[in-house]
mmCIF file of C-alpha atoms and ligand atoms in Angstrom:
data_model
loop_
_atom_site.group_PDB
_atom_site.id
_atom_site.type_symbol
_atom_site.label_atom_id
_atom_site.label_comp_id
_atom_site.label_asym_id
_atom_site.label_seq_id
_atom_site.Cartn_x
_atom_site.Cartn_y
_atom_site.Cartn_z
ATOM 1 C CA UNK A 1013 -123.343 128.870 -53.985
ATOM 2 C CA UNK A 1014 -121.719 127.140 -57.104
ATOM 3 C CA UNK A 1015 -118.136 128.309 -58.171
ATOM 4 C CA UNK A 1016 -115.685 126.346 -60.068
ATOM 5 C CA UNK A 1017 -115.708 123.301 -59.589
ATOM 6 C CA UNK A 1018 -119.022 122.771 -58.685
ATOM 7 C CA UNK A 1019 -119.857 124.082 -62.243
ATOM 8 C CA UNK A 1020 -117.083 122.362 -63.474
ATOM 9 C CA UNK A 1021 -119.380 118.678 -62.180
ATOM 10 C CA UNK A 1022 -122.313 120.859 -64.237
ATOM 11 C CA UNK A 1023 -119.972 120.213 -67.552
ATOM 12 C CA UNK A 1024 -118.877 116.874 -67.333
ATOM 13 C CA UNK A 1025 -122.194 115.747 -66.485
ATOM 14 C CA UNK A 1026 -124.099 117.620 -68.935
ATOM 15 C CA UNK A 1027 -120.909 116.494 -72.141
ATOM 16 C CA UNK A 1028 -121.709 113.014 -70.973
ATOM 17 C CA UNK A 1029 -125.162 113.397 -71.222
ATOM 18 C CA UNK A 1030 -125.906 115.559 -74.134
ATOM 19 C CA UNK A 1031 -123.171 113.604 -76.085
ATOM 20 C CA UNK A 1032 -124.193 112.623 -79.803
ATOM 21 C CA UNK A 1033 -128.045 114.073 -78.680
ATOM 22 C CA UNK A 1034 -131.011 116.202 -80.611
ATOM 23 C CA UNK A 1035 -133.200 118.204 -77.875
ATOM 24 C CA UNK A 1036 -136.921 116.593 -78.909
ATOM 25 C CA UNK A 1037 -138.012 120.010 -76.985
ATOM 26 C CA UNK A 1038 -137.449 122.451 -74.159
ATOM 27 C CA UNK A 1039 -140.331 123.972 -71.676
ATOM 28 C CA UNK A 1040 -139.923 126.435 -69.551
ATOM 29 C CA UNK A 1041 -140.912 126.538 -65.978
ATOM 30 C CA UNK A 1042 -144.065 128.529 -65.345
ATOM 31 C CA UNK A 1043 -142.759 131.171 -62.920
ATOM 32 C CA UNK A 1044 -139.265 131.440 -64.612
ATOM 33 C CA UNK A 1045 -139.147 134.385 -66.425
ATOM 34 C CA UNK A 1046 -136.114 135.854 -64.655
ATOM 35 C CA UNK A 1047 -134.127 133.404 -65.667
ATOM 36 C CA UNK A 1048 -134.320 133.680 -68.749
ATOM 37 C CA UNK A 1049 -135.227 137.299 -69.475
ATOM 38 C CA UNK A 1050 -134.501 139.167 -71.426
ATOM 39 C CA UNK A 1051 -136.098 136.125 -74.017
ATOM 40 C CA UNK A 1052 -139.409 135.187 -73.735
ATOM 41 C CA UNK A 1053 -139.982 131.516 -72.805
ATOM 42 C CA UNK A 1054 -141.390 130.841 -76.154
ATOM 43 C CA UNK A 1055 -137.584 131.573 -77.705
ATOM 44 C CA UNK A 1056 -136.548 128.430 -76.198
ATOM 45 C CA UNK A 1057 -138.613 126.648 -79.083
ATOM 46 C CA UNK A 1058 -135.531 127.364 -81.021
ATOM 47 C CA UNK A 1059 -133.982 124.722 -79.005
ATOM 48 C CA UNK A 1060 -136.365 122.157 -80.754
ATOM 49 C CA UNK A 1061 -134.938 119.479 -82.424
ATOM 50 C CA UNK A 1062 -131.395 121.394 -81.877
ATOM 51 C CA UNK A 1063 -128.026 119.209 -81.749
ATOM 52 C CA UNK A 1064 -125.206 119.323 -79.115
ATOM 53 C CA UNK A 1065 -122.243 120.505 -80.564
ATOM 54 C CA UNK A 1066 -119.742 121.212 -77.621
ATOM 55 C CA UNK A 1067 -119.996 122.925 -74.551
ATOM 56 C CA UNK A 1068 -116.874 125.130 -72.598
ATOM 57 C CA UNK A 1069 -116.992 126.235 -69.174
ATOM 58 C CA UNK A 1070 -115.185 129.065 -68.193
ATOM 59 C CA UNK A 1071 -115.019 130.512 -64.961
ATOM 60 C CA UNK A 1072 -118.977 129.720 -63.330
ATOM 61 C CA UNK A 1073 -120.266 130.393 -66.955
ATOM 62 C CA UNK A 1074 -121.266 127.434 -69.436
ATOM 63 C CA UNK A 1075 -121.440 128.016 -72.905
ATOM 64 C CA UNK A 1076 -123.037 125.456 -75.071
ATOM 65 C CA UNK A 1077 -123.159 125.076 -78.512
ATOM 66 C CA UNK A 1078 -125.685 123.504 -80.600
ATOM 67 C CA UNK A 1079 -126.424 122.730 -84.504
ATOM 68 C CA UNK A 1080 -129.980 124.749 -85.200
ATOM 69 C CA UNK A 1081 -133.281 122.358 -86.586
ATOM 70 C CA UNK A 1082 -132.875 125.087 -89.515
ATOM 71 C CA UNK A 1083 -128.865 125.159 -89.839
ATOM 72 C CA UNK A 1084 -126.566 127.507 -88.237
ATOM 73 C CA UNK A 1085 -125.691 127.770 -84.664
ATOM 74 C CA UNK A 1086 -127.379 128.742 -81.566
ATOM 75 C CA UNK A 1087 -125.844 129.169 -77.899
ATOM 76 C CA UNK A 1088 -127.222 128.987 -74.713
ATOM 77 C CA UNK A 1089 -125.136 130.524 -71.862
ATOM 78 C CA UNK A 1090 -125.822 129.133 -68.871
ATOM 79 C CA UNK A 1091 -124.962 130.859 -65.135
ATOM 80 C CA UNK A 1092 -125.900 128.884 -61.961
ATOM 81 C CA UNK A 1093 -126.281 131.369 -59.733
ATOM 82 C CA UNK A 1094 -127.175 130.989 -56.767
ATOM 83 C CA UNK A 1095 -128.807 128.086 -56.138
ATOM 84 C CA UNK A 1096 -129.001 126.310 -59.825
ATOM 85 C CA UNK A 1097 -127.545 122.940 -60.556
ATOM 86 C CA UNK A 1098 -128.630 120.765 -63.382
ATOM 87 C CA UNK A 1099 -130.216 116.774 -62.909
ATOM 88 C CA UNK A 1100 -130.575 114.558 -65.465
ATOM 89 C CA UNK A 1101 -134.039 112.066 -65.265
ATOM 90 C CA UNK A 1102 -134.293 109.243 -67.041
ATOM 91 C CA UNK A 1103 -137.944 108.891 -69.263
ATOM 92 C CA UNK A 1104 -140.733 108.176 -66.807
ATOM 93 C CA UNK A 1105 -138.794 109.518 -63.698
ATOM 94 C CA UNK A 1106 -140.763 112.651 -62.390
ATOM 95 C CA UNK A 1107 -139.552 115.971 -62.377
ATOM 96 C CA UNK A 1108 -137.122 116.837 -59.368
ATOM 97 C CA UNK A 1109 -138.867 120.379 -57.905
ATOM 98 C CA UNK A 1110 -138.124 123.563 -58.366
ATOM 99 C CA UNK A 1111 -137.086 123.098 -62.614
ATOM 100 C CA UNK A 1112 -137.639 125.975 -64.216
ATOM 101 C CA UNK A 1113 -136.242 124.101 -67.659
ATOM 102 C CA UNK A 1114 -137.009 120.814 -69.002
ATOM 103 C CA UNK A 1115 -135.140 120.003 -72.107
ATOM 104 C CA UNK A 1116 -136.435 116.282 -73.287
ATOM 105 C CA UNK A 1117 -133.858 114.763 -75.453
ATOM 106 C CA UNK A 1118 -134.289 112.637 -78.619
ATOM 107 C CA UNK A 1119 -132.727 108.981 -75.661
ATOM 108 C CA UNK A 1120 -136.392 110.020 -73.724
ATOM 109 C CA UNK A 1121 -134.213 111.541 -70.887
ATOM 110 C CA UNK A 1122 -134.479 114.978 -69.622
ATOM 111 C CA UNK A 1123 -132.347 117.453 -68.366
ATOM 112 C CA UNK A 1124 -133.865 119.901 -66.031
ATOM 113 C CA UNK A 1125 -131.915 122.907 -64.878
ATOM 114 C CA UNK A 1126 -132.870 123.433 -61.086
ATOM 115 C CA UNK A 1127 -133.256 126.817 -59.330
ATOM 116 C CA UNK A 1128 -134.958 127.558 -55.936
ATOM 117 C CA UNK A 1129 -134.468 131.033 -55.864
ATOM 118 C CA UNK A 1130 -133.772 131.911 -59.500
ATOM 119 C CA UNK A 1131 -130.536 133.885 -59.506
ATOM 120 C CA UNK A 1132 -129.152 132.121 -62.622
ATOM 121 C CA UNK A 1133 -129.766 132.719 -66.053
ATOM 122 C CA UNK A 1134 -130.509 130.818 -69.147
ATOM 123 C CA UNK A 1135 -129.672 132.805 -72.116
ATOM 124 C CA UNK A 1136 -129.865 132.010 -75.984
ATOM 125 C CA UNK A 1137 -126.947 133.402 -77.741
ATOM 126 C CA UNK A 1138 -127.343 134.258 -81.825
ATOM 127 C CA UNK A 1139 -124.862 132.141 -83.686
ATOM 128 C CA UNK A 1140 -123.688 130.751 -80.324
ATOM 129 C CA UNK A 1141 -120.902 134.522 -80.176
ATOM 130 C CA UNK A 1142 -120.764 133.943 -76.782
ATOM 131 C CA UNK A 1143 -117.326 136.261 -77.391
ATOM 132 C CA UNK A 1144 -119.306 139.402 -78.443
ATOM 133 C CA UNK A 1145 -121.043 139.009 -74.595
ATOM 134 C CA UNK A 1146 -119.551 141.727 -71.846
ATOM 135 C CA UNK A 1147 -119.863 139.308 -69.283
ATOM 136 C CA UNK A 1148 -118.326 136.856 -70.886
ATOM 137 C CA UNK A 1149 -115.842 139.314 -72.535
ATOM 138 C CA UNK A 1150 -114.197 140.352 -69.079
ATOM 139 C CA UNK A 1151 -113.707 137.075 -67.982
ATOM 140 C CA UNK A 1152 -110.066 136.178 -67.201
ATOM 141 C CA UNK A 1153 -108.688 132.736 -67.779
ATOM 142 C CA UNK A 1154 -109.929 130.373 -66.789
ATOM 143 C CA UNK A 1155 -107.896 128.860 -62.847
ATOM 144 C CA UNK A 1156 -108.249 124.933 -64.227
ATOM 145 C CA UNK A 1157 -108.703 124.845 -68.135
ATOM 146 C CA UNK A 1158 -105.639 127.627 -68.492
ATOM 147 C CA UNK A 1159 -103.283 127.477 -65.104
ATOM 148 C CA UNK A 1160 -102.823 130.346 -63.532
ATOM 149 C CA UNK A 1161 -99.642 132.804 -64.349
ATOM 150 C CA UNK A 1162 -98.733 134.100 -61.168
ATOM 151 C CA UNK A 1163 -96.110 136.240 -62.211
ATOM 152 C CA UNK A 1164 -99.767 137.898 -64.443
ATOM 153 C CA UNK A 1165 -101.465 137.982 -61.526
ATOM 154 C CA UNK A 1166 -99.423 139.451 -59.140
ATOM 155 C CA UNK A 1167 -98.945 142.886 -61.184
ATOM 156 C CA UNK A 1168 -102.628 142.394 -61.427
ATOM 157 C CA UNK A 1169 -102.399 142.436 -57.298
ATOM 158 C CA UNK A 1170 -100.433 145.460 -56.783
ATOM 159 C CA UNK A 1171 -103.018 148.075 -58.956
ATOM 160 C CA UNK A 1172 -105.620 147.340 -56.187
ATOM 161 C CA UNK A 1173 -106.861 148.596 -52.804
ATOM 162 C CA UNK A 1174 -108.704 145.996 -51.979
ATOM 163 C CA UNK A 1175 -108.209 143.328 -49.452
ATOM 164 C CA UNK A 1176 -106.657 140.480 -51.017
ATOM 165 C CA UNK A 1177 -109.850 138.067 -49.739
ATOM 166 C CA UNK A 1178 -112.129 140.362 -51.540
ATOM 167 C CA UNK A 1179 -109.263 141.247 -54.652
ATOM 168 C CA UNK A 1180 -109.133 137.280 -55.954
ATOM 169 C CA UNK A 1181 -113.150 136.906 -56.317
ATOM 170 C CA UNK A 1182 -113.063 139.597 -59.193
ATOM 171 C CA UNK A 1183 -113.892 137.331 -62.746
ATOM 172 C CA UNK A 1184 -111.503 139.351 -65.071
ATOM 173 C CA UNK A 1185 -109.006 137.664 -62.152
ATOM 174 C CA UNK A 1186 -109.339 134.757 -61.450
ATOM 175 C CA UNK A 1187 -112.695 133.470 -63.156
ATOM 176 C CA UNK A 1188 -114.756 130.759 -61.570
ATOM 177 C CA UNK A 1189 -113.138 132.047 -57.781
ATOM 178 C CA UNK A 1190 -116.141 132.828 -55.532
ATOM 179 C CA UNK A 1191 -116.593 133.168 -51.844
ATOM 180 C CA UNK A 1192 -115.597 129.511 -50.771
ATOM 181 C CA UNK A 1193 -112.643 129.102 -52.701
ATOM 182 C CA UNK A 1194 -111.288 132.321 -51.466
ATOM 183 C CA UNK A 1195 -111.363 131.023 -48.138
ATOM 184 C CA UNK A 1196 -109.713 128.129 -48.554
ATOM 185 C CA UNK A 1197 -106.838 128.949 -50.866
ATOM 186 C CA UNK A 1198 -105.789 131.455 -48.463
ATOM 187 C CA UNK A 1199 -105.811 129.071 -45.701
ATOM 188 C CA UNK A 1200 -103.830 126.723 -47.699
ATOM 189 C CA UNK A 1201 -101.365 129.460 -48.802
ATOM 190 C CA UNK A 1202 -101.244 130.403 -45.228
ATOM 191 C CA UNK A 1203 -101.761 134.170 -46.173
ATOM 192 C CA UNK A 1204 -104.395 136.591 -44.162
ATOM 193 C CA UNK A 1205 -107.152 137.762 -45.916
ATOM 194 C CA UNK A 1206 -107.001 140.835 -44.523
ATOM 195 C CA UNK A 1207 -104.205 141.822 -46.144
ATOM 196 C CA UNK A 1208 -103.959 144.407 -48.875
ATOM 197 C CA UNK A 1209 -103.227 142.726 -52.509
ATOM 198 C CA UNK A 1210 -100.579 144.716 -53.014
ATOM 199 C CA UNK A 1211 -98.678 144.023 -50.035
ATOM 200 C CA UNK A 1212 -98.450 139.844 -51.392
ATOM 201 C CA UNK A 1213 -94.918 139.716 -52.881
ATOM 202 C CA UNK A 1214 -94.132 137.188 -56.213
ATOM 203 C CA UNK A 1215 -93.643 134.504 -54.152
ATOM 204 C CA UNK A 1216 -96.958 134.699 -51.490
ATOM 205 C CA UNK A 1217 -98.730 135.295 -54.711
ATOM 206 C CA UNK A 1218 -96.694 131.789 -56.446
ATOM 207 C CA UNK A 1219 -97.619 129.977 -53.545
ATOM 208 C CA UNK A 1220 -101.571 131.927 -53.531
ATOM 209 C CA UNK A 1221 -101.568 130.305 -57.565
ATOM 210 C CA UNK A 1222 -100.797 126.664 -56.417
ATOM 211 C CA UNK A 1223 -103.646 126.729 -53.712
ATOM 212 C CA UNK A 1224 -106.011 127.807 -55.165
ATOM 213 C CA UNK A 1225 -105.298 124.455 -57.651
ATOM 214 C CA UNK A 1226 -105.428 123.083 -54.746
ATOM 215 C CA UNK A 1227 -108.132 123.579 -53.548
ATOM 216 C CA UNK A 1228 -110.136 123.113 -56.888
ATOM 217 C CA UNK A 1229 -108.913 119.848 -57.518
ATOM 218 C CA UNK A 1230 -109.406 118.965 -53.865
ATOM 219 C CA UNK A 1231 -113.185 119.717 -54.191
ATOM 220 C CA UNK A 1232 -113.672 118.091 -57.254
ATOM 221 C CA UNK A 1233 -112.358 115.084 -55.647
ATOM 222 C CA UNK A 1234 -115.043 115.618 -53.085
ATOM 223 C CA UNK A 1235 -117.531 115.865 -55.428
ATOM 224 C CA UNK A 1236 -116.024 112.666 -57.573
ATOM 225 C CA UNK A 1237 -116.112 110.608 -53.956
ATOM 226 C CA UNK A 1238 -119.798 112.010 -53.220
ATOM 227 C CA UNK A 1239 -120.859 110.272 -56.885
ATOM 228 C CA UNK A 1240 -121.593 113.449 -58.640
ATOM 229 C CA UNK A 1241 -119.142 113.866 -61.037
ATOM 230 C CA UNK A 1242 -120.843 111.400 -63.204
ATOM 231 C CA UNK A 1243 -124.259 112.141 -62.640
ATOM 232 C CA UNK A 1244 -124.749 109.001 -60.484
ATOM 233 C CA UNK A 1245 -125.909 111.634 -57.320
ATOM 234 C CA UNK A 1246 -127.552 114.874 -57.860
ATOM 235 C CA UNK A 1247 -124.984 117.217 -56.860
ATOM 236 C CA UNK A 1248 -125.351 118.773 -53.777
ATOM 237 C CA UNK A 1249 -123.666 122.712 -52.299
ATOM 238 C CA UNK A 1250 -122.368 123.201 -48.920
ATOM 239 C CA UNK A 1251 -124.761 125.406 -47.977
ATOM 240 C CA UNK A 1252 -127.809 123.155 -48.461
ATOM 241 C CA UNK A 1253 -128.636 121.258 -45.020
ATOM 242 C CA UNK A 1254 -128.225 118.127 -46.157
ATOM 243 C CA UNK A 1255 -124.591 118.208 -47.069
ATOM 244 C CA UNK A 1256 -121.669 117.771 -45.084
ATOM 245 C CA UNK A 1257 -119.069 120.146 -45.354
ATOM 246 C CA UNK A 1258 -115.880 119.088 -47.208
ATOM 247 C CA UNK A 1259 -114.114 122.265 -46.794
ATOM 248 C CA UNK A 1260 -110.874 123.224 -44.605
ATOM 249 C CA UNK A 1261 -112.117 126.098 -43.539
ATOM 250 C CA UNK A 1262 -115.512 127.573 -44.813
ATOM 251 C CA UNK A 1263 -118.120 126.979 -42.366
ATOM 252 C CA UNK A 1264 -116.474 126.344 -39.376
ATOM 253 C CA UNK A 1265 -116.149 129.326 -37.414
ATOM 254 C CA UNK A 1266 -115.418 127.993 -33.877
ATOM 255 C CA UNK A 1267 -113.700 124.913 -34.707
ATOM 256 C CA UNK A 1268 -110.096 123.804 -34.529
ATOM 257 C CA UNK A 1269 -108.014 125.419 -36.783
ATOM 258 C CA UNK A 1270 -106.613 121.942 -39.256
ATOM 259 C CA UNK A 1271 -103.495 122.375 -38.456
ATOM 260 C CA UNK A 1272 -103.496 123.021 -34.253
ATOM 261 C CA UNK A 1273 -101.111 120.560 -32.287
ATOM 262 C CA UNK A 1274 -101.670 118.929 -29.964
ATOM 263 C CA UNK A 1275 -102.813 120.807 -26.860
ATOM 264 C CA UNK A 1276 -102.937 124.529 -29.169
ATOM 265 C CA UNK A 1277 -106.213 126.250 -28.570
ATOM 266 C CA UNK A 1278 -106.458 128.264 -32.545
ATOM 267 C CA UNK A 1279 -109.577 128.041 -33.797
ATOM 268 C CA UNK A 1280 -111.442 128.916 -37.212
ATOM 269 C CA UNK A 1281 -112.738 132.756 -36.988
ATOM 270 C CA UNK A 1282 -115.739 134.280 -39.145
ATOM 271 C CA UNK A 1283 -115.381 138.102 -40.532
ATOM 272 C CA UNK A 1284 -117.506 139.775 -42.801
ATOM 273 C CA UNK A 1285 -115.877 141.324 -46.444
ATOM 274 C CA UNK A 1286 -117.564 143.508 -48.831
ATOM 275 C CA UNK A 1287 -120.768 141.801 -47.568
ATOM 276 C CA UNK A 1288 -119.487 138.558 -47.728
ATOM 277 C CA UNK A 1289 -118.285 135.762 -44.793
ATOM 278 C CA UNK A 1290 -114.243 134.835 -45.231
ATOM 279 C CA UNK A 1291 -113.208 132.055 -42.911
ATOM 280 C CA UNK A 1292 -109.568 131.529 -41.341
ATOM 281 C CA UNK A 1293 -106.704 130.898 -38.908
ATOM 282 C CA UNK A 1294 -105.398 134.473 -37.446
ATOM 283 C CA UNK A 1295 -102.661 132.474 -35.798
ATOM 284 C CA UNK A 1296 -101.283 130.367 -39.212
ATOM 285 C CA UNK A 1297 -102.287 132.730 -41.894
ATOM 286 C CA UNK A 1298 -100.012 135.872 -41.811
HETATM 287 ZN ZN1 ZN B 1347 -104.158 128.148 -38.009
#
């Protein structure tokens, strides 16, 4: 499922692909109503002739600003949901499977929003006033763009009854951190995911903040290595069958702990917290 690093790759690619470009035609897939709700797919005609101006990412949200053909700004809010991705196809190449939106650009290329399960969203935002969307206003500072204020995070964690793994997936605290990055960060910080969030000391929260950044940077580096940051290859998510797993503990139940020394027996355990899988090592995460 796309989290901050996957959406950051989408943001970088979309910036490259759309720089100075205009949309020649926007077309919605036949069965994609859910993605565009509440707007009717024909509302997308407002994008015809619009020129890309700016793209911001906050957490898992892509906020795209365009200059409309008839003047004024038009916004598009893209959220990748569970299975969404943005891919580019050069003129003449066949469209990918499960394309829900096809933006043909003035260089002939097509940008497709692909989403097999359609839990993602693509919504037009009048005058690009993204701050008027409650979902966007509720987000905390972005861990990659703005950094993590460990002291402020510690204060917020003091006020929750949730286990730390569940608490750090709150988009108001650390937008973009989801199930994968939460497990990975807690492993890196050697903190037990079951501990009450309020039991973490300031030093532990500072360690966790550094671990979140390290995990995001590591994931971005692995995407760069795979050639998907730059658009040479389509991005593949870890849940997809043909994908390799670059993560330390995520999806590795029963495998040896990466910190295990010769002759050791520690293995990665999977538990369920708030209906989501958590992966951790009970020996080195305290
Ligand atoms: Zn371990």
